[in-house]
Amino acid sequence: MLVFIFRRLLVAFSVAITVSVVSFMLLHLSGDLAISIAGPESTAAQVEQIRIDFGLDKPMVYQYFDWLWGAVQLDFGRSYYFQDTVMGLISERLPVTLTLGALALALATVIAIPLGVIAAIKQDTWIDRLALTIAVIGQAMPSFWFALTLIVIFAVNLQWLPAGGNESWQHFVLPAIALGYYAMPAMMRLTRTGMLEVLNSDYIRTARSKGLNESTVIFKHALRNAVIPVVALAAVELGFMLGGSVVIESVFSLKGLGQLGWDAITRNDYPVVQAVVLIIAVFYILLTFLADVINAMLDPRLRVR
Amino acid sequence: MSDATGSNLSKEQLLLPAVPEWRRMMNRFLGHRGLLMGSIILGLIVVLAILAPWLAPHDPYLQNISQRMIPPVWHEKGSWEHVFGTDKLGRDYLSRLLYGARISLTIGLSAALISGLIGTTLGVLAGYFGGRVDAVISYIITTRLAMPVVLVALAMSALVGGSLQMVIILLGLLLWDRFAVVARSTTQQLRDAEFIASAKVLGASTTYILVRELLPNILSALIVVMTLEMAHAILLEATLSFLGLGVQPPMPSWGLMISEGKAYMFFKPWVIAIPGIALMVLVLAINLVGDGLRDMNAPEGRN
Amino acid sequence: MKRILDVKNLQVSLPTPNGNLRAVRGIDLQVNKGEMLCIVGESGCGKSMTSMALMGLLPKRAEVTAEAMHFDGMDLLSLSKKERNQVRGMRMSMIFQEPMTSLNPSYTLGNQLCEGIIKHKKVSKDEAKKRAVYLLERAGVPYPEKRLDQYPHQLSGGLRQRVMIAMALMCEPDLIIADEPTTALDVTIQAQILRLIRELQQEFGTAVIFITHDLGVVARIADRVAVMYAGQVVETASAQDLFADPQHPYTKGLLNCIPIPGKTLPGSHLESIPGVVPSLIGELKGCAFENRCNASTGECCYRSPSLENHLGSAAHQVRCPIATASFQEAV
């Protein structure tokens, strides 16, 4: 188990490094950063000055290692636009996004798993079909549009919840619904297929032959095995949700990491962009790693390896 | 229990009169409600998009300040002149919607083709050669999955400047992961199949085996992924355009239409409802086709 | 001798896209206390369906009817769901064909062994564990205490089947249904498991319905035998009678398929029964075995035979008028 964790950690770390290289290169090769920062109305001399000020005249490899050296010490430099260090900005914004992500995931799980279980138990009934319809429609809905619709209905027409900002817990409700709905269909479907597969398995027949109550059969024997892949998916979905927070946070003007990223992108604030990309990627990597470990703990067959 | 039903069923099927293959597929196609519905809706949207220049009642770019924000026809102040109303610049919403379908479909199809090409190549190589090639390509896939797509796409299109071509290339370069994963696993399953072995024995080149023997056999799985990625690309384009970093005005991208209507949505909700529902219907249709195709490829009766 | 199970005219049908699959078409079964009844037949003859119907484990869409389905005086079909659960597991239990997949991979063996007895007999965890250890030992599982904390994947197939046997005995049931419990095992282990089942059956005085397709197995363990074909019992007799004096052409055919050590010469032709089993969808006209029978006459095509006493004894019954008639002529 320890060897397994160590090897996975090693891979996770190297993937993080690779992501940082790729995102660094993508940003630096897509255009001249100095021109972007200086803006369209700047003179050649101004651009040159910016190039020197920001260290963009140095070789790219040098720039990368300089940045990476800072990054491992959690120093991502200063923001070009905001009057703060990148790290200061991130430590201020990250809790908001993590709260949002956790709420959204909790919401998605609380709806998706029971719905998937019911759909599987009541396979081919109207409940099953309703659940699948919700899932199919959910997968087709653009998240930003769903977010806007939520605002129109619940913030403007019904006036139940605020439309934007992050002052209180109420401000997190609509964003969490909008973000969570996005992860719900996939989790629901996986729970359903997992449950169907498990319910047809031999060991469920054995459990039934022991005369156990149907609830024991479903909750003790079936759910635990069906939910193992869903846990992995949930972790991965949380990673995706952190990435997707860009859209939702900007719609709800929630001051989180995603909105910081978007602000930075529109203002050519590259140190911030790079740091946000890396941090979201690192979270994704950590979450998939965590999923593997939880999987291994839930499934005794994996534990010995 | 399973042996009792299983063996008799198969025997029963053996005794059924021979039905031509296409006939059987046709029956399954017609029998699959989702697939049928999805295909009809998708077909309709494609036809509307192709015929947009003839069907659109107005020029989608023609601004008319005196005709701003006219509500759609079902609204009490609506008129048949502008069935879906007009936007803040007085442009006919229906015409923009029809032309917007062209953008969504073009982007969906081209981005899925580009990413399909990249992903399939990587996946087939990894699955067929295994070993070190597989390790390297799997690592690349893992890395790609770790990169936040929306954020990277936003950052890059901000640098390069948004345009239709840009969005296509960007999404094509970003959305290949699922193709690679599926191509890899299906190739692994087929790698040791007899028809591959016999082609090897006959001295066929590796390229020939991969392109002529292997590819046709994994194609059906790839087409399913293709539909999913088309839907994905269409949604992402709308998202990028909504955030102002995708297709640029005055093009009638549905995402852009929602973005432009955002300021009016509190009092005139149809300005975001109409393009949003259009997007949803299109993506829903594509997903239904994809799910249906997957069911058709799966063994009989599986869900 | 006390009768523990009495089934009359059991019918099981399953809806399929091609029509109603009538897997079991009117079966009568009697099992006495402490008796080993073997049900033999090729795959698809409805023997597994019968066992699942007795246990009440068929999917909901399956339709089960019977004139009588009495278990120790109780009518199984009229029991409530809760009462049925109580009977199943406590008074009748089951051993399955696939030991590799019949145990839940996520729970320890101790947990799975004990949950039934804790639920049905309200014993404490310690008592349940004690019994589990005792039965594991009796079932020939080495280091029984240690096994309680192990997971199924840590055991071989043969050991898992021993665990399944111990599990079936946990509540001291009156009847165990063993559905091809040795089919998935290696030949050497098969023999051990067979012997174990027979031993434990005699030691605990449990009645066993042993389902198999292998007449060799039947010869070794059965008290009585029911031969099934196409959802019906075609012949039933004591094991001795059946092997010494088979009456139904299908039974005879089955017996001819087995090589006999010392009698069947190496390299000689081994018999097989030509043709295929008829489809069980819809009604069958005439005798189900007619198309494969070498003794069939024109009448067999449209007259469905019934199960008749052989030699006037209910202990040996045959579903073939020709077999019974030829005997009568001989007298």
PDB file of C-alpha atoms in Angstrom, chain A residues 116-251:
ATOM      1  CA  GLY A 116     -28.913   6.460  -9.499  1.00  0.00           C
ATOM      2  CA  VAL A 117     -29.722   3.801  -6.907  1.00  0.00           C
ATOM      3  CA  ILE A 118     -33.475   4.316  -7.254  1.00  0.00           C
ATOM      4  CA  ALA A 119     -33.223   4.308 -11.041  1.00  0.00           C
ATOM      5  CA  ALA A 120     -31.346   1.007 -10.912  1.00  0.00           C
ATOM      6  CA  ILE A 121     -33.725  -0.639  -8.452  1.00  0.00           C
ATOM      7  CA  LYS A 122     -36.734   0.561 -10.419  1.00  0.00           C
ATOM      8  CA  GLN A 123     -35.122  -0.175 -13.766  1.00  0.00           C
ATOM      9  CA  ASP A 124     -37.344   0.518 -16.793  1.00  0.00           C
ATOM     10  CA  THR A 125     -40.053   2.203 -14.744  1.00  0.00           C
ATOM     11  CA  TRP A 126     -41.072   5.839 -15.046  1.00  0.00           C
ATOM     12  CA  ILE A 127     -38.725   6.789 -12.183  1.00  0.00           C
ATOM     13  CA  ASP A 128     -35.797   5.328 -14.092  1.00  0.00           C
ATOM     14  CA  ARG A 129     -36.815   7.123 -17.266  1.00  0.00           C
ATOM     15  CA  LEU A 130     -37.300  10.410 -15.422  1.00  0.00           C
ATOM     16  CA  ALA A 131     -33.840  10.138 -13.861  1.00  0.00           C
ATOM     17  CA  LEU A 132     -32.267   9.401 -17.234  1.00  0.00           C
ATOM     18  CA  THR A 133     -34.129  12.295 -18.832  1.00  0.00           C
ATOM     19  CA  ILE A 134     -32.863  14.670 -16.146  1.00  0.00           C
ATOM     20  CA  ALA A 135     -29.351  13.378 -16.761  1.00  0.00           C
ATOM     21  CA  VAL A 136     -29.546  13.737 -20.540  1.00  0.00           C
ATOM     22  CA  ILE A 137     -30.952  17.247 -20.316  1.00  0.00           C
ATOM     23  CA  GLY A 138     -28.385  18.169 -17.669  1.00  0.00           C
ATOM     24  CA  GLN A 139     -25.570  17.082 -19.925  1.00  0.00           C
ATOM     25  CA  ALA A 140     -26.933  19.225 -22.742  1.00  0.00           C
ATOM     26  CA  MET A 141     -27.378  22.420 -20.791  1.00  0.00           C
ATOM     27  CA  PRO A 142     -24.642  25.065 -21.141  1.00  0.00           C
ATOM     28  CA  SER A 143     -23.568  25.777 -17.553  1.00  0.00           C
ATOM     29  CA  PHE A 144     -23.386  29.545 -17.964  1.00  0.00           C
ATOM     30  CA  TRP A 145     -26.884  29.595 -19.416  1.00  0.00           C
ATOM     31  CA  PHE A 146     -28.206  27.468 -16.591  1.00  0.00           C
ATOM     32  CA  ALA A 147     -26.537  29.889 -14.171  1.00  0.00           C
ATOM     33  CA  LEU A 148     -28.207  32.871 -15.840  1.00  0.00           C
ATOM     34  CA  THR A 149     -31.561  31.085 -15.790  1.00  0.00           C
ATOM     35  CA  LEU A 150     -31.161  30.416 -12.065  1.00  0.00           C
ATOM     36  CA  ILE A 151     -30.490  34.112 -11.509  1.00  0.00           C
ATOM     37  CA  VAL A 152     -33.544  35.146 -13.504  1.00  0.00           C
ATOM     38  CA  ILE A 153     -35.806  32.719 -11.658  1.00  0.00           C
ATOM     39  CA  PHE A 154     -34.542  32.669  -8.076  1.00  0.00           C
ATOM     40  CA  ALA A 155     -32.802  36.014  -7.688  1.00  0.00           C
ATOM     41  CA  VAL A 156     -34.920  38.297  -9.859  1.00  0.00           C
ATOM     42  CA  ASN A 157     -38.411  36.839 -10.066  1.00  0.00           C
ATOM     43  CA  LEU A 158     -38.728  34.993  -6.769  1.00  0.00           C
ATOM     44  CA  GLN A 159     -36.097  37.081  -4.946  1.00  0.00           C
ATOM     45  CA  TRP A 160     -35.176  34.154  -2.722  1.00  0.00           C
ATOM     46  CA  LEU A 161     -31.439  34.376  -3.102  1.00  0.00           C
ATOM     47  CA  PRO A 162     -28.875  36.991  -4.056  1.00  0.00           C
ATOM     48  CA  ALA A 163     -27.713  37.104  -7.663  1.00  0.00           C
ATOM     49  CA  GLY A 164     -24.044  37.762  -7.055  1.00  0.00           C
ATOM     50  CA  GLY A 165     -21.250  38.489  -4.639  1.00  0.00           C
ATOM     51  CA  ASN A 166     -19.833  36.413  -1.811  1.00  0.00           C
ATOM     52  CA  GLU A 167     -20.831  38.052   1.434  1.00  0.00           C
ATOM     53  CA  SER A 168     -22.884  35.273   3.012  1.00  0.00           C
ATOM     54  CA  TRP A 169     -23.707  31.597   2.632  1.00  0.00           C
ATOM     55  CA  GLN A 170     -26.798  32.480   0.603  1.00  0.00           C
ATOM     56  CA  HIS A 171     -24.489  33.799  -2.081  1.00  0.00           C
ATOM     57  CA  PHE A 172     -23.077  30.330  -2.540  1.00  0.00           C
ATOM     58  CA  VAL A 173     -26.386  28.524  -3.058  1.00  0.00           C
ATOM     59  CA  LEU A 174     -27.083  29.365  -6.687  1.00  0.00           C
ATOM     60  CA  PRO A 175     -23.456  29.020  -7.845  1.00  0.00           C
ATOM     61  CA  ALA A 176     -23.226  25.654  -6.106  1.00  0.00           C
ATOM     62  CA  ILE A 177     -26.409  24.461  -7.821  1.00  0.00           C
ATOM     63  CA  ALA A 178     -25.174  25.696 -11.195  1.00  0.00           C
ATOM     64  CA  LEU A 179     -21.777  24.047 -10.781  1.00  0.00           C
ATOM     65  CA  GLY A 180     -23.084  20.879  -9.162  1.00  0.00           C
ATOM     66  CA  TYR A 181     -25.736  20.253 -11.782  1.00  0.00           C
ATOM     67  CA  TYR A 182     -22.910  19.971 -14.258  1.00  0.00           C
ATOM     68  CA  ALA A 183     -21.350  17.001 -12.434  1.00  0.00           C
ATOM     69  CA  MET A 184     -24.621  15.342 -11.476  1.00  0.00           C
ATOM     70  CA  PRO A 185     -25.590  13.495 -14.704  1.00  0.00           C
ATOM     71  CA  ALA A 186     -22.328  11.620 -15.075  1.00  0.00           C
ATOM     72  CA  MET A 187     -22.355  10.526 -11.435  1.00  0.00           C
ATOM     73  CA  MET A 188     -25.990   9.513 -11.608  1.00  0.00           C
ATOM     74  CA  ARG A 189     -25.437   7.405 -14.698  1.00  0.00           C
ATOM     75  CA  LEU A 190     -22.375   5.739 -13.256  1.00  0.00           C
ATOM     76  CA  THR A 191     -24.203   4.922 -10.028  1.00  0.00           C
ATOM     77  CA  ARG A 192     -27.083   3.484 -12.027  1.00  0.00           C
ATOM     78  CA  THR A 193     -24.998   1.283 -14.306  1.00  0.00           C
ATOM     79  CA  GLY A 194     -22.770   0.239 -11.403  1.00  0.00           C
ATOM     80  CA  MET A 195     -25.797  -0.647  -9.325  1.00  0.00           C
ATOM     81  CA  LEU A 196     -27.427  -2.602 -12.172  1.00  0.00           C
ATOM     82  CA  GLU A 197     -24.246  -4.539 -12.731  1.00  0.00           C
ATOM     83  CA  VAL A 198     -23.820  -5.327  -9.052  1.00  0.00           C
ATOM     84  CA  LEU A 199     -27.468  -6.243  -8.521  1.00  0.00           C
ATOM     85  CA  ASN A 200     -27.101  -8.899 -11.223  1.00  0.00           C
ATOM     86  CA  SER A 201     -23.961 -10.299  -9.665  1.00  0.00           C
ATOM     87  CA  ASP A 202     -23.625 -13.691  -8.047  1.00  0.00           C
ATOM     88  CA  TYR A 203     -22.810 -12.364  -4.599  1.00  0.00           C
ATOM     89  CA  ILE A 204     -26.064 -10.428  -4.460  1.00  0.00           C
ATOM     90  CA  ARG A 205     -27.844 -13.686  -5.227  1.00  0.00           C
ATOM     91  CA  THR A 206     -25.885 -15.244  -2.374  1.00  0.00           C
ATOM     92  CA  ALA A 207     -26.900 -12.426  -0.044  1.00  0.00           C
ATOM     93  CA  ARG A 208     -30.536 -12.879  -1.046  1.00  0.00           C
ATOM     94  CA  SER A 209     -30.278 -16.636  -0.525  1.00  0.00           C
ATOM     95  CA  LYS A 210     -29.303 -15.908   3.069  1.00  0.00           C
ATOM     96  CA  GLY A 211     -32.728 -14.373   3.568  1.00  0.00           C
ATOM     97  CA  LEU A 212     -31.424 -10.901   4.340  1.00  0.00           C
ATOM     98  CA  ASN A 213     -33.762  -7.940   4.160  1.00  0.00           C
ATOM     99  CA  GLU A 214     -33.910  -6.212   0.813  1.00  0.00           C
ATOM    100  CA  SER A 215     -32.505  -3.057   2.416  1.00  0.00           C
ATOM    101  CA  THR A 216     -29.500  -4.971   3.757  1.00  0.00           C
ATOM    102  CA  VAL A 217     -28.955  -6.489   0.330  1.00  0.00           C
ATOM    103  CA  ILE A 218     -29.093  -3.123  -1.404  1.00  0.00           C
ATOM    104  CA  PHE A 219     -27.330  -0.898   1.089  1.00  0.00           C
ATOM    105  CA  LYS A 220     -24.791  -3.270   2.566  1.00  0.00           C
ATOM    106  CA  HIS A 221     -23.980  -5.607  -0.283  1.00  0.00           C
ATOM    107  CA  ALA A 222     -24.750  -3.710  -3.478  1.00  0.00           C
ATOM    108  CA  LEU A 223     -24.179  -0.019  -2.810  1.00  0.00           C
ATOM    109  CA  ARG A 224     -20.700  -0.356  -1.401  1.00  0.00           C
ATOM    110  CA  ASN A 225     -19.453  -2.120  -4.508  1.00  0.00           C
ATOM    111  CA  ALA A 226     -21.395   0.052  -6.933  1.00  0.00           C
ATOM    112  CA  VAL A 227     -20.182   3.262  -5.366  1.00  0.00           C
ATOM    113  CA  ILE A 228     -16.459   2.540  -5.661  1.00  0.00           C
ATOM    114  CA  PRO A 229     -16.124   3.874  -9.231  1.00  0.00           C
ATOM    115  CA  VAL A 230     -18.418   6.792  -8.345  1.00  0.00           C
ATOM    116  CA  VAL A 231     -15.977   7.940  -5.667  1.00  0.00           C
ATOM    117  CA  ALA A 232     -13.206   8.131  -8.238  1.00  0.00           C
ATOM    118  CA  LEU A 233     -15.495   9.998 -10.587  1.00  0.00           C
ATOM    119  CA  ALA A 234     -16.517  12.416  -7.840  1.00  0.00           C
ATOM    120  CA  ALA A 235     -12.910  13.357  -7.190  1.00  0.00           C
ATOM    121  CA  VAL A 236     -12.268  13.858 -10.888  1.00  0.00           C
ATOM    122  CA  GLU A 237     -15.472  15.878 -11.245  1.00  0.00           C
ATOM    123  CA  LEU A 238     -14.397  18.126  -8.387  1.00  0.00           C
ATOM    124  CA  GLY A 239     -11.201  18.761 -10.308  1.00  0.00           C
ATOM    125  CA  PHE A 240     -13.220  19.643 -13.407  1.00  0.00           C
ATOM    126  CA  MET A 241     -15.495  21.838 -11.325  1.00  0.00           C
ATOM    127  CA  LEU A 242     -12.560  23.876 -10.069  1.00  0.00           C
ATOM    128  CA  GLY A 243     -11.683  24.410 -13.735  1.00  0.00           C
ATOM    129  CA  GLY A 244     -15.300  25.187 -14.557  1.00  0.00           C
ATOM    130  CA  SER A 245     -15.481  27.697 -11.714  1.00  0.00           C
ATOM    131  CA  VAL A 246     -14.137  30.296 -14.165  1.00  0.00           C
ATOM    132  CA  VAL A 247     -17.502  30.416 -15.887  1.00  0.00           C
ATOM    133  CA  ILE A 248     -19.760  30.133 -12.859  1.00  0.00           C
ATOM    134  CA  GLU A 249     -17.805  32.589 -10.720  1.00  0.00           C
ATOM    135  CA  SER A 250     -17.771  35.198 -13.429  1.00  0.00           C
ATOM    136  CA  VAL A 251     -21.546  34.843 -13.934  1.00  0.00           C
TER     137      VAL A 251
END
